[in-house]
mmCIF file of C-alpha atoms in Angstrom:
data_model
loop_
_atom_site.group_PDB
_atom_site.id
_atom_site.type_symbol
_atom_site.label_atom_id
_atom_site.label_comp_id
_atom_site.label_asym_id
_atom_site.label_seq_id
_atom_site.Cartn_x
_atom_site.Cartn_y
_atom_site.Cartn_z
ATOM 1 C CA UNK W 1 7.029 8.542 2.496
ATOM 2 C CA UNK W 2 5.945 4.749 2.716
ATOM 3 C CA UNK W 3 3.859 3.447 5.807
ATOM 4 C CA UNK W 4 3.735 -0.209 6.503
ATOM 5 C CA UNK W 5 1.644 -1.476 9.335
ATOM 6 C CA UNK W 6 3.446 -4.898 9.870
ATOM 7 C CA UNK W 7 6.912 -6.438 8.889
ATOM 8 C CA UNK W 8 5.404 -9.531 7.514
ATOM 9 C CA UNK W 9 6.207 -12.079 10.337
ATOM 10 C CA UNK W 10 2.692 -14.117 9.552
ATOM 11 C CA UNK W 11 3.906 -14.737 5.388
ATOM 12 C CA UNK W 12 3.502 -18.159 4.430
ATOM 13 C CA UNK W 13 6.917 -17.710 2.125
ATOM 14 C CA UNK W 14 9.586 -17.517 4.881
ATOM 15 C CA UNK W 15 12.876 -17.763 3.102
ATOM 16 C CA UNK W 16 15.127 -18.986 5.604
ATOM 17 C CA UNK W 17 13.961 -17.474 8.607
ATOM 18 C CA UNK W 18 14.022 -19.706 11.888
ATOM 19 C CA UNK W 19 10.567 -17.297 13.465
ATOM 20 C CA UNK W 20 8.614 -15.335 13.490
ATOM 21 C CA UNK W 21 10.991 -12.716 14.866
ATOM 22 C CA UNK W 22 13.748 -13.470 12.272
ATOM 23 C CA UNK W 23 11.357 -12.965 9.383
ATOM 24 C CA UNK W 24 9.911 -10.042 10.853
ATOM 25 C CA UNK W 25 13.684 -8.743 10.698
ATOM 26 C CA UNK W 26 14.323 -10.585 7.617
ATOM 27 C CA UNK W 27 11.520 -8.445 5.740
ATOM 28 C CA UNK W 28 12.368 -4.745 7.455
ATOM 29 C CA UNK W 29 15.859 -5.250 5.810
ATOM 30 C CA UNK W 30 14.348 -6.386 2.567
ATOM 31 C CA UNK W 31 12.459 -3.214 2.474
ATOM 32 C CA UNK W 32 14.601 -0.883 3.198
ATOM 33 C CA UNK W 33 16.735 -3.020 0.493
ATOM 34 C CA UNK W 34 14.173 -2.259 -2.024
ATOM 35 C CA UNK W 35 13.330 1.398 -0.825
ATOM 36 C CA UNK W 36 16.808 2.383 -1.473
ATOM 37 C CA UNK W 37 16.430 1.055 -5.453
ATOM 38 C CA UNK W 38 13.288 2.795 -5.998
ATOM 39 C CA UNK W 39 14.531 6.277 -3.909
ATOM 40 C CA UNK W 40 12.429 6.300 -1.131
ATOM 41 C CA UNK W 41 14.231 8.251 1.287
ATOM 42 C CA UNK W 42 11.618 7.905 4.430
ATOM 43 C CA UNK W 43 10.059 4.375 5.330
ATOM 44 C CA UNK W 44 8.075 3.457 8.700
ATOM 45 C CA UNK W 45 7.201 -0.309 9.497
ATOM 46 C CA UNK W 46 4.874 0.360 12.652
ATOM 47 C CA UNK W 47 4.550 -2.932 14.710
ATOM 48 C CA UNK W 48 0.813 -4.327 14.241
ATOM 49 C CA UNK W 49 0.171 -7.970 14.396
ATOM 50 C CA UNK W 50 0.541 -9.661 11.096
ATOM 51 C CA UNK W 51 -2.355 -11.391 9.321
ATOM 52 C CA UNK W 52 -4.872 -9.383 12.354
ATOM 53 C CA UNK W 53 -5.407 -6.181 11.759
ATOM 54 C CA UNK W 54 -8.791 -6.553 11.298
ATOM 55 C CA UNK W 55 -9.307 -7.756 14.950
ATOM 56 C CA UNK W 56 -7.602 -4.045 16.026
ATOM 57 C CA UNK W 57 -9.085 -0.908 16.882
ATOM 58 C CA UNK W 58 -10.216 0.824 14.498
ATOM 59 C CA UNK W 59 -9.785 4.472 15.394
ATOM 60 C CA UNK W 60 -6.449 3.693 17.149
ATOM 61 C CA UNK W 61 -4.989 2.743 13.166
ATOM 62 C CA UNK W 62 -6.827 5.888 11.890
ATOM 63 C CA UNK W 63 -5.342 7.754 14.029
ATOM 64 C CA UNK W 64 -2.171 6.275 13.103
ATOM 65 C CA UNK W 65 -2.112 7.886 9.589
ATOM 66 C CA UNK W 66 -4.138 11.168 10.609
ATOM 67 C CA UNK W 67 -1.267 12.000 12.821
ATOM 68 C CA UNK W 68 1.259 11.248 9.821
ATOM 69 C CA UNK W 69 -0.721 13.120 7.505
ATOM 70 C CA UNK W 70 -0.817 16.177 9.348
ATOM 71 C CA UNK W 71 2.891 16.358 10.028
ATOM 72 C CA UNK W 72 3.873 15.178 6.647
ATOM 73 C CA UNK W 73 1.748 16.990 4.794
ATOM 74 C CA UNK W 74 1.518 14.691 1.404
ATOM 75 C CA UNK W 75 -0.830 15.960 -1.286
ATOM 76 C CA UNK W 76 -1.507 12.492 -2.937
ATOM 77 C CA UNK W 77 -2.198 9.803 -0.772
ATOM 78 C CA UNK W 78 -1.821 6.087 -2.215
ATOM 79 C CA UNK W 79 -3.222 2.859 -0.708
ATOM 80 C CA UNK W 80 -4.921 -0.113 -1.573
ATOM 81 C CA UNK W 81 -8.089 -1.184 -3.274
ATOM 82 C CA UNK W 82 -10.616 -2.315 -0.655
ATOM 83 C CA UNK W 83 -10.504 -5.782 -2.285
ATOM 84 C CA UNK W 84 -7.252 -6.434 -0.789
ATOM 85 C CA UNK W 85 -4.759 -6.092 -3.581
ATOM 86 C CA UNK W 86 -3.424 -9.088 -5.433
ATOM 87 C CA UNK W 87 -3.530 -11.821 -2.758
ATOM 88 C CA UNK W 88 -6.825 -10.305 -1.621
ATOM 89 C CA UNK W 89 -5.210 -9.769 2.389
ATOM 90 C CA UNK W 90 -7.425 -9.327 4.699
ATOM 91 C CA UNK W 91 -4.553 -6.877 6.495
ATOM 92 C CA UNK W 92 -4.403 -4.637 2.843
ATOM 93 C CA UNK W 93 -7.942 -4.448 3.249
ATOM 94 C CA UNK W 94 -7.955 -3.341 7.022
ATOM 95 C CA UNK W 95 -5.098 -0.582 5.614
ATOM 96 C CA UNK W 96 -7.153 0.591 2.307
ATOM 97 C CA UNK W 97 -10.373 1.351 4.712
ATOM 98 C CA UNK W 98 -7.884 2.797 7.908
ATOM 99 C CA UNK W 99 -6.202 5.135 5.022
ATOM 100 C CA UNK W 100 -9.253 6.851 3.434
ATOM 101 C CA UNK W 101 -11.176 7.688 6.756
ATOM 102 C CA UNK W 102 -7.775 9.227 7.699
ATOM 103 C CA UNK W 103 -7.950 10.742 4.023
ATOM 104 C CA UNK W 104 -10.899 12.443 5.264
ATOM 105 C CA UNK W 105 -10.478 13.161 8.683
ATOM 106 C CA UNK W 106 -7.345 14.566 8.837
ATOM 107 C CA UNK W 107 -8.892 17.624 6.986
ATOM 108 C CA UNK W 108 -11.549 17.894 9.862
ATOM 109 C CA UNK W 109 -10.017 20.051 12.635
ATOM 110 C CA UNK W 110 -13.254 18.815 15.137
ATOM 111 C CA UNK W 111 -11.502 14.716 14.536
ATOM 112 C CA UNK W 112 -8.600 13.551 16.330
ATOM 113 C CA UNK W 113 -7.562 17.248 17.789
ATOM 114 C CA UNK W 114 -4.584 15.903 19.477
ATOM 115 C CA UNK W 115 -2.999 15.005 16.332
ATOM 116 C CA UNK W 116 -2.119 18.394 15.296
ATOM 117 C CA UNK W 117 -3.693 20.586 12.876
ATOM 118 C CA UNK W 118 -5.790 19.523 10.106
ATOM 119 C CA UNK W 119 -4.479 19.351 7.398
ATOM 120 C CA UNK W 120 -6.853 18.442 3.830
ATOM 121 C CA UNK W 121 -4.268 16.718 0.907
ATOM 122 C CA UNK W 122 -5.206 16.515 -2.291
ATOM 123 C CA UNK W 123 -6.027 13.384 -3.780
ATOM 124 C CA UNK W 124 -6.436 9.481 -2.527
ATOM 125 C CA UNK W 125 -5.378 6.902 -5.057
ATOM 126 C CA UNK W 126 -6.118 3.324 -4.724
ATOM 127 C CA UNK W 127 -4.023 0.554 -6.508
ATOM 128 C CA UNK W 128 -5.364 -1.523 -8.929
ATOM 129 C CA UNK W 129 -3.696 -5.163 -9.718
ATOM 130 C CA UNK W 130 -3.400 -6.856 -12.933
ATOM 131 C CA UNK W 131 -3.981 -9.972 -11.829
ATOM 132 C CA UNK W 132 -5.638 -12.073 -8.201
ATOM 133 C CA UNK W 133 -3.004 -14.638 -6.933
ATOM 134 C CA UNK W 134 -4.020 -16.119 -4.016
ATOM 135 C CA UNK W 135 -2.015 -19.665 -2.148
ATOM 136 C CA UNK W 136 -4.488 -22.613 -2.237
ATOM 137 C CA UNK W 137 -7.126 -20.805 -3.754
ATOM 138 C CA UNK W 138 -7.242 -21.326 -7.422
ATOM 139 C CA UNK W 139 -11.269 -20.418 -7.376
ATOM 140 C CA UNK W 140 -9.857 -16.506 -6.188
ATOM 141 C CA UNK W 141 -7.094 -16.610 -8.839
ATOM 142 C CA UNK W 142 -9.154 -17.013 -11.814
ATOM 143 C CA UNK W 143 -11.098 -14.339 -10.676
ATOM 144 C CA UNK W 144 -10.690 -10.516 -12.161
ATOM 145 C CA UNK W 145 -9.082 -7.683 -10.133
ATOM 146 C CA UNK W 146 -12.573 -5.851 -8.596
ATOM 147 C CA UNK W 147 -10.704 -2.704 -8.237
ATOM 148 C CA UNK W 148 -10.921 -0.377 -11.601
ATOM 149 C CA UNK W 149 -8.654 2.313 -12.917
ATOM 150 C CA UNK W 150 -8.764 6.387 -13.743
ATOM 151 C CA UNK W 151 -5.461 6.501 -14.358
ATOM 152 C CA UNK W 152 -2.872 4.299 -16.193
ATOM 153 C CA UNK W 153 1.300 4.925 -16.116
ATOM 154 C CA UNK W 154 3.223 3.189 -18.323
ATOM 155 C CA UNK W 155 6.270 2.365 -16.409
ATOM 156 C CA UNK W 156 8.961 2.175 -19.960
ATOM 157 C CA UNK W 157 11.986 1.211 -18.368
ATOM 158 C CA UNK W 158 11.348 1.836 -14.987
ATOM 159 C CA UNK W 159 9.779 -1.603 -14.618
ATOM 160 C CA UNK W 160 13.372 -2.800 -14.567
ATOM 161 C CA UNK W 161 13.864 -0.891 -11.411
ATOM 162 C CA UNK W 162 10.655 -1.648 -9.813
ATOM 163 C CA UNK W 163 11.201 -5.740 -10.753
ATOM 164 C CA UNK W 164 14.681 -4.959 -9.437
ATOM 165 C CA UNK W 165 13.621 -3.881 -5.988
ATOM 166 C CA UNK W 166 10.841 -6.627 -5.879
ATOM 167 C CA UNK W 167 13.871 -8.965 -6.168
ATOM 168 C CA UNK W 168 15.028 -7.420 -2.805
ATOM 169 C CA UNK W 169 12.599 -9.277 -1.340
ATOM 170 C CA UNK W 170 15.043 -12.632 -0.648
ATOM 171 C CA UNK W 171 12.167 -14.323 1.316
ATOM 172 C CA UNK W 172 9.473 -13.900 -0.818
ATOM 173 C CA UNK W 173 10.729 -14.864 -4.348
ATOM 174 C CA UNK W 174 8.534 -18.236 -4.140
ATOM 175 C CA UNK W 175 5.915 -16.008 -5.267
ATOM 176 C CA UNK W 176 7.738 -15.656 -8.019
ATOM 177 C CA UNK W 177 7.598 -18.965 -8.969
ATOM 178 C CA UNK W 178 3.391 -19.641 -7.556
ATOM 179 C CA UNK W 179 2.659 -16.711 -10.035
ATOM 180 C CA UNK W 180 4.849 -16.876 -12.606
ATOM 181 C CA UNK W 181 7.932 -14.287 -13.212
ATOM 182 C CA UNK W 182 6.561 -13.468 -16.826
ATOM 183 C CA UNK W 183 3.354 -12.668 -15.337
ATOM 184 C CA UNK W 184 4.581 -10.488 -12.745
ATOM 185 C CA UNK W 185 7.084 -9.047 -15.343
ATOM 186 C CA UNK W 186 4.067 -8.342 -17.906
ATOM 187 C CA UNK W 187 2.017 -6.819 -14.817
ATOM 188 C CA UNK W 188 4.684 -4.934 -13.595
ATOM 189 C CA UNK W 189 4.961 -2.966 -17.219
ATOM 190 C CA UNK W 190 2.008 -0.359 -16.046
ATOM 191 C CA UNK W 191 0.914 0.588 -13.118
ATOM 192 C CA UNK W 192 -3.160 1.435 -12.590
ATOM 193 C CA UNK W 193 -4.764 3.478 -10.240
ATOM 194 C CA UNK W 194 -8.515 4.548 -8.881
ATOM 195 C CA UNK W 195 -8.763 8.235 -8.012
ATOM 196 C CA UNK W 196 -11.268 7.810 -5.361
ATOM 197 C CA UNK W 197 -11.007 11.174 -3.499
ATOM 198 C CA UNK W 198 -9.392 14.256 -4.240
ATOM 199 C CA UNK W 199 -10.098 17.933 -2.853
ATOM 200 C CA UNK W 200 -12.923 20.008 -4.239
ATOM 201 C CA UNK W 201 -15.294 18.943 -6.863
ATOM 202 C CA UNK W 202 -15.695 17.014 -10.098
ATOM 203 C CA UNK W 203 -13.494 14.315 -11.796
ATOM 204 C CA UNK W 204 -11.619 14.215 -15.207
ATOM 205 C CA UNK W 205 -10.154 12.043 -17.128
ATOM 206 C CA UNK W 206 -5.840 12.167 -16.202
ATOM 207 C CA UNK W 207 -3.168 10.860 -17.517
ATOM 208 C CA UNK W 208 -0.522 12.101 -13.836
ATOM 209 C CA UNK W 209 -0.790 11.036 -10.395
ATOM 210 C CA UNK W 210 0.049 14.535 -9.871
ATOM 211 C CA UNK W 211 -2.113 15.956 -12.372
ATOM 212 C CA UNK W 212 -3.879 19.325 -11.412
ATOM 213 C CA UNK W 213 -1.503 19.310 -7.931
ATOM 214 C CA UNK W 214 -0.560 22.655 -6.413
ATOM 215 C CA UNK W 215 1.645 23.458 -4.019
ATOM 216 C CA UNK W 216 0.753 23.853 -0.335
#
Protein backbone atom coordinates (compact mmCIF):
# COMPACT_ATOMS: atom_id res chain seq x y z
CA UNK A 1 0.00 0.00 0.00
CA UNK A 2 1.71 3.40 -1.07
CA UNK A 3 0.31 6.84 0.28
CA UNK A 4 1.24 9.99 -1.49
CA UNK A 5 0.05 13.27 -0.14
CA UNK A 6 0.36 15.36 -3.43
CA UNK A 7 0.64 14.57 -7.25
CA UNK A 8 3.57 16.79 -7.73
CA UNK A 9 1.93 19.83 -9.51
CA UNK A 10 4.61 22.40 -7.68
CA UNK A 11 7.98 20.20 -9.40
CA UNK A 12 10.32 22.43 -10.94
CA UNK A 13 10.94 19.48 -13.79
CA UNK A 14 7.61 19.66 -15.71
CA UNK A 15 8.11 17.56 -18.77
CA UNK A 16 5.71 18.85 -21.10
CA UNK A 17 2.94 19.76 -19.06
CA UNK A 18 1.03 23.11 -20.00
CA UNK A 19 -0.11 23.55 -15.67
CA UNK A 20 -0.26 22.91 -12.99
CA UNK A 21 -3.29 20.68 -13.49
CA UNK A 22 -1.72 18.76 -16.45
CA UNK A 23 1.35 17.87 -14.41
CA UNK A 24 -0.59 17.05 -11.52
CA UNK A 25 -2.26 14.43 -14.03
CA UNK A 26 0.88 13.94 -15.81
CA UNK A 27 2.57 12.53 -12.48
CA UNK A 28 -0.67 10.30 -11.09
CA UNK A 29 -0.25 8.38 -14.45
CA UNK A 30 3.48 8.17 -14.06
CA UNK A 31 2.92 6.53 -10.79
CA UNK A 32 0.63 4.28 -11.31
CA UNK A 33 3.07 3.59 -14.48
CA UNK A 34 5.77 2.77 -12.13
CA UNK A 35 3.57 1.01 -9.38
CA UNK A 36 2.54 -1.50 -11.86
CA UNK A 37 6.59 -2.42 -12.59
CA UNK A 38 7.41 -2.70 -9.06
CA UNK A 39 3.81 -4.74 -8.09
CA UNK A 40 2.16 -2.44 -6.06
CA UNK A 41 -1.30 -3.39 -6.34
CA UNK A 42 -2.94 -0.42 -4.05
CA UNK A 43 -1.76 3.33 -4.51
CA UNK A 44 -3.58 6.59 -3.03
CA UNK A 45 -2.44 10.18 -4.21
CA UNK A 46 -4.60 12.29 -1.62
CA UNK A 47 -4.92 15.95 -2.90
CA UNK A 48 -2.69 18.30 -0.52
CA UNK A 49 -1.13 21.36 -1.89
CA UNK A 50 2.23 20.76 -3.38
CA UNK A 51 5.42 22.33 -2.00
CA UNK A 52 2.88 23.45 1.45
CA UNK A 53 2.28 20.96 3.54
CA UNK A 54 3.97 22.40 6.16
CA UNK A 55 1.52 25.41 6.28
CA UNK A 56 -1.46 22.49 6.89
CA UNK A 57 -2.95 21.20 9.88
CA UNK A 58 -1.24 19.14 11.54
CA UNK A 59 -3.62 16.70 13.18
CA UNK A 60 -5.93 16.81 10.10
CA UNK A 61 -2.66 14.85 8.02
CA UNK A 62 -2.22 12.60 11.12
CA UNK A 63 -5.29 11.70 11.04
CA UNK A 64 -4.98 11.01 7.50
CA UNK A 65 -2.66 7.96 7.99
CA UNK A 66 -4.17 6.87 11.53
CA UNK A 67 -7.36 6.21 9.73
CA UNK A 68 -5.36 4.17 6.94
CA UNK A 69 -3.47 2.39 9.40
CA UNK A 70 -6.24 1.10 11.25
CA UNK A 71 -8.15 -0.22 8.28
CA UNK A 72 -5.13 -1.50 6.53
CA UNK A 73 -3.57 -2.94 9.12
CA UNK A 74 0.32 -2.89 7.81
CA UNK A 75 2.89 -4.26 10.23
CA UNK A 76 5.92 -2.25 8.82
CA UNK A 77 5.40 1.18 8.18
CA UNK A 78 8.00 3.05 5.77
CA UNK A 79 8.49 6.82 5.38
CA UNK A 80 11.00 9.30 5.18
CA UNK A 81 13.95 10.53 7.14
CA UNK A 82 13.04 13.78 8.91
CA UNK A 83 15.78 15.48 6.84
CA UNK A 84 13.67 15.40 3.88
CA UNK A 85 15.06 12.66 1.71
CA UNK A 86 17.39 13.38 -1.16
CA UNK A 87 16.26 16.86 -2.28
CA UNK A 88 15.79 17.68 1.40
CA UNK A 89 11.62 18.70 0.67
CA UNK A 90 10.23 20.48 2.97
CA UNK A 91 6.74 18.40 1.99
CA UNK A 92 8.89 14.76 2.73
CA UNK A 93 9.67 16.30 5.86
CA UNK A 94 6.02 17.43 6.78
CA UNK A 95 5.14 13.46 5.70
CA UNK A 96 8.17 11.71 7.77
CA UNK A 97 6.92 13.73 11.10
CA UNK A 98 2.77 13.28 10.04
CA UNK A 99 3.71 9.33 9.60
CA UNK A 100 5.41 8.49 12.95
CA UNK A 101 2.90 10.38 15.30
CA UNK A 102 0.32 8.31 13.32
CA UNK A 103 2.90 5.34 13.95
CA UNK A 104 2.15 5.94 17.45
CA UNK A 105 -1.18 7.00 17.77
CA UNK A 106 -2.94 4.74 15.87
CA UNK A 107 -2.08 2.13 18.63
CA UNK A 108 -3.73 4.52 21.27
CA UNK A 109 -7.48 3.71 21.36
CA UNK A 110 -8.01 7.28 23.66
CA UNK A 111 -6.44 9.30 19.96
CA UNK A 112 -8.48 9.91 17.05
CA UNK A 113 -11.56 7.47 18.25
CA UNK A 114 -13.46 8.12 15.17
CA UNK A 115 -10.97 6.51 13.09
CA UNK A 116 -11.75 3.07 14.04
CA UNK A 117 -10.04 0.82 16.32
CA UNK A 118 -6.55 1.05 17.29
CA UNK A 119 -4.62 -0.77 15.85
CA UNK A 120 -0.42 -0.97 17.07
CA UNK A 121 1.89 -2.27 13.72
CA UNK A 122 5.00 -3.39 14.13
CA UNK A 123 7.81 -1.48 13.04
CA UNK A 124 8.46 2.26 11.44
CA UNK A 125 11.29 2.43 8.96
CA UNK A 126 12.70 5.59 7.73
CA UNK A 127 14.62 5.87 4.34
CA UNK A 128 17.97 6.71 4.17
CA UNK A 129 19.54 8.34 0.77
CA UNK A 130 22.86 7.81 -0.65
CA UNK A 131 23.37 10.95 -1.71
CA UNK A 132 21.70 15.09 -1.11
CA UNK A 133 20.76 16.58 -4.58
CA UNK A 134 19.22 19.62 -4.25
CA UNK A 135 18.38 22.42 -7.65
CA UNK A 136 20.49 25.60 -7.12
CA UNK A 137 21.94 24.55 -4.07
CA UNK A 138 25.31 23.08 -4.57
CA UNK A 139 26.27 24.09 -0.68
CA UNK A 140 23.20 21.20 0.29
CA UNK A 141 24.56 18.76 -2.33
CA UNK A 142 27.95 18.37 -1.06
CA UNK A 143 26.57 17.76 2.10
CA UNK A 144 26.15 13.96 3.64
CA UNK A 145 22.74 12.23 3.95
CA UNK A 146 21.88 13.11 8.00
CA UNK A 147 19.67 10.17 8.12
CA UNK A 148 21.66 6.77 9.23
CA UNK A 149 20.93 3.14 8.62
CA UNK A 150 20.03 -0.29 10.80
CA UNK A 151 19.38 -2.06 8.01
CA UNK A 152 20.95 -2.44 4.50
CA UNK A 153 19.22 -4.60 1.32
CA UNK A 154 21.14 -5.24 -1.42
CA UNK A 155 18.82 -4.89 -4.26
CA UNK A 156 21.00 -7.71 -6.94
CA UNK A 157 19.01 -7.41 -9.87
CA UNK A 158 16.10 -5.86 -8.71
CA UNK A 159 17.70 -2.44 -9.16
CA UNK A 160 16.92 -3.01 -12.83
CA UNK A 161 13.31 -3.00 -11.96
CA UNK A 162 13.34 -0.28 -9.51
CA UNK A 163 15.60 2.07 -12.21
CA UNK A 164 12.99 0.73 -14.63
CA UNK A 165 9.98 2.15 -12.86
CA UNK A 166 11.94 5.41 -11.95
CA UNK A 167 12.10 5.76 -15.77
CA UNK A 168 8.23 5.87 -15.64
CA UNK A 169 8.55 9.03 -14.44
CA UNK A 170 8.49 10.88 -18.22
CA UNK A 171 8.48 14.36 -16.51
CA UNK A 172 11.03 14.05 -14.20
CA UNK A 173 14.00 12.41 -16.07
CA UNK A 174 15.92 15.95 -15.98
CA UNK A 175 16.87 14.78 -12.69
CA UNK A 176 18.45 12.34 -14.28
CA UNK A 177 20.64 14.37 -15.99
CA UNK A 178 21.14 17.35 -12.67
CA UNK A 179 22.31 14.18 -10.72
CA UNK A 180 23.82 12.06 -12.88
CA UNK A 181 22.25 8.53 -14.18
CA UNK A 182 25.45 6.61 -12.90
CA UNK A 183 24.95 8.11 -9.64
CA UNK A 184 21.46 7.32 -9.30
CA UNK A 185 22.23 3.86 -10.88
CA UNK A 186 25.15 3.25 -8.18
CA UNK A 187 22.61 4.56 -5.38
CA UNK A 188 19.91 2.68 -6.53
CA UNK A 189 22.10 -0.78 -6.04
CA UNK A 190 21.05 -0.90 -2.07
CA UNK A 191 18.55 0.36 -0.39
CA UNK A 192 19.14 1.69 3.55
CA UNK A 193 16.87 2.05 6.19
CA UNK A 194 16.55 3.50 10.04
CA UNK A 195 14.41 1.30 12.27
CA UNK A 196 13.18 4.03 14.39
CA UNK A 197 10.15 2.38 16.11
CA UNK A 198 8.99 -0.98 16.31
CA UNK A 199 6.57 -2.72 18.96
CA UNK A 200 7.87 -3.82 22.32
CA UNK A 201 11.33 -3.41 23.54
CA UNK A 202 15.00 -3.48 22.58
CA UNK A 203 16.78 -3.25 19.15
CA UNK A 204 19.09 -5.73 17.21
CA UNK A 205 21.10 -5.71 14.66
CA UNK A 206 18.80 -7.10 11.16
CA UNK A 207 19.53 -7.91 8.10
CA UNK A 208 15.01 -8.02 6.84
CA UNK A 209 12.60 -5.33 6.80
CA UNK A 210 10.46 -8.02 7.99
CA UNK A 211 12.75 -9.49 10.35
CA UNK A 212 11.17 -10.78 13.70
CA UNK A 213 7.42 -9.94 11.99
CA UNK A 214 4.46 -12.04 13.09
CA UNK A 215 1.35 -12.31 11.86
CA UNK A 216 -1.64 -10.32 13.14
Amino acid sequence: NLLCFTDGQAAHFRGSAADDAELGQTRRAELDAACAVLGVTRCEVLHYPDGALPEQNFLELVGVVVERIRRLRPQVVLTFGADGSVNLHRDHTMVSLVTTAAFHWAARAEAFPEKGAAWAAQKLYYASTPFVSVRNHPELTAVAATVPWSLELRLGALADEKMAAFGKHTSQQAVLDRVGRDNVRKGMAAERYLLAAKRGIGLAAENAMWAGVVED
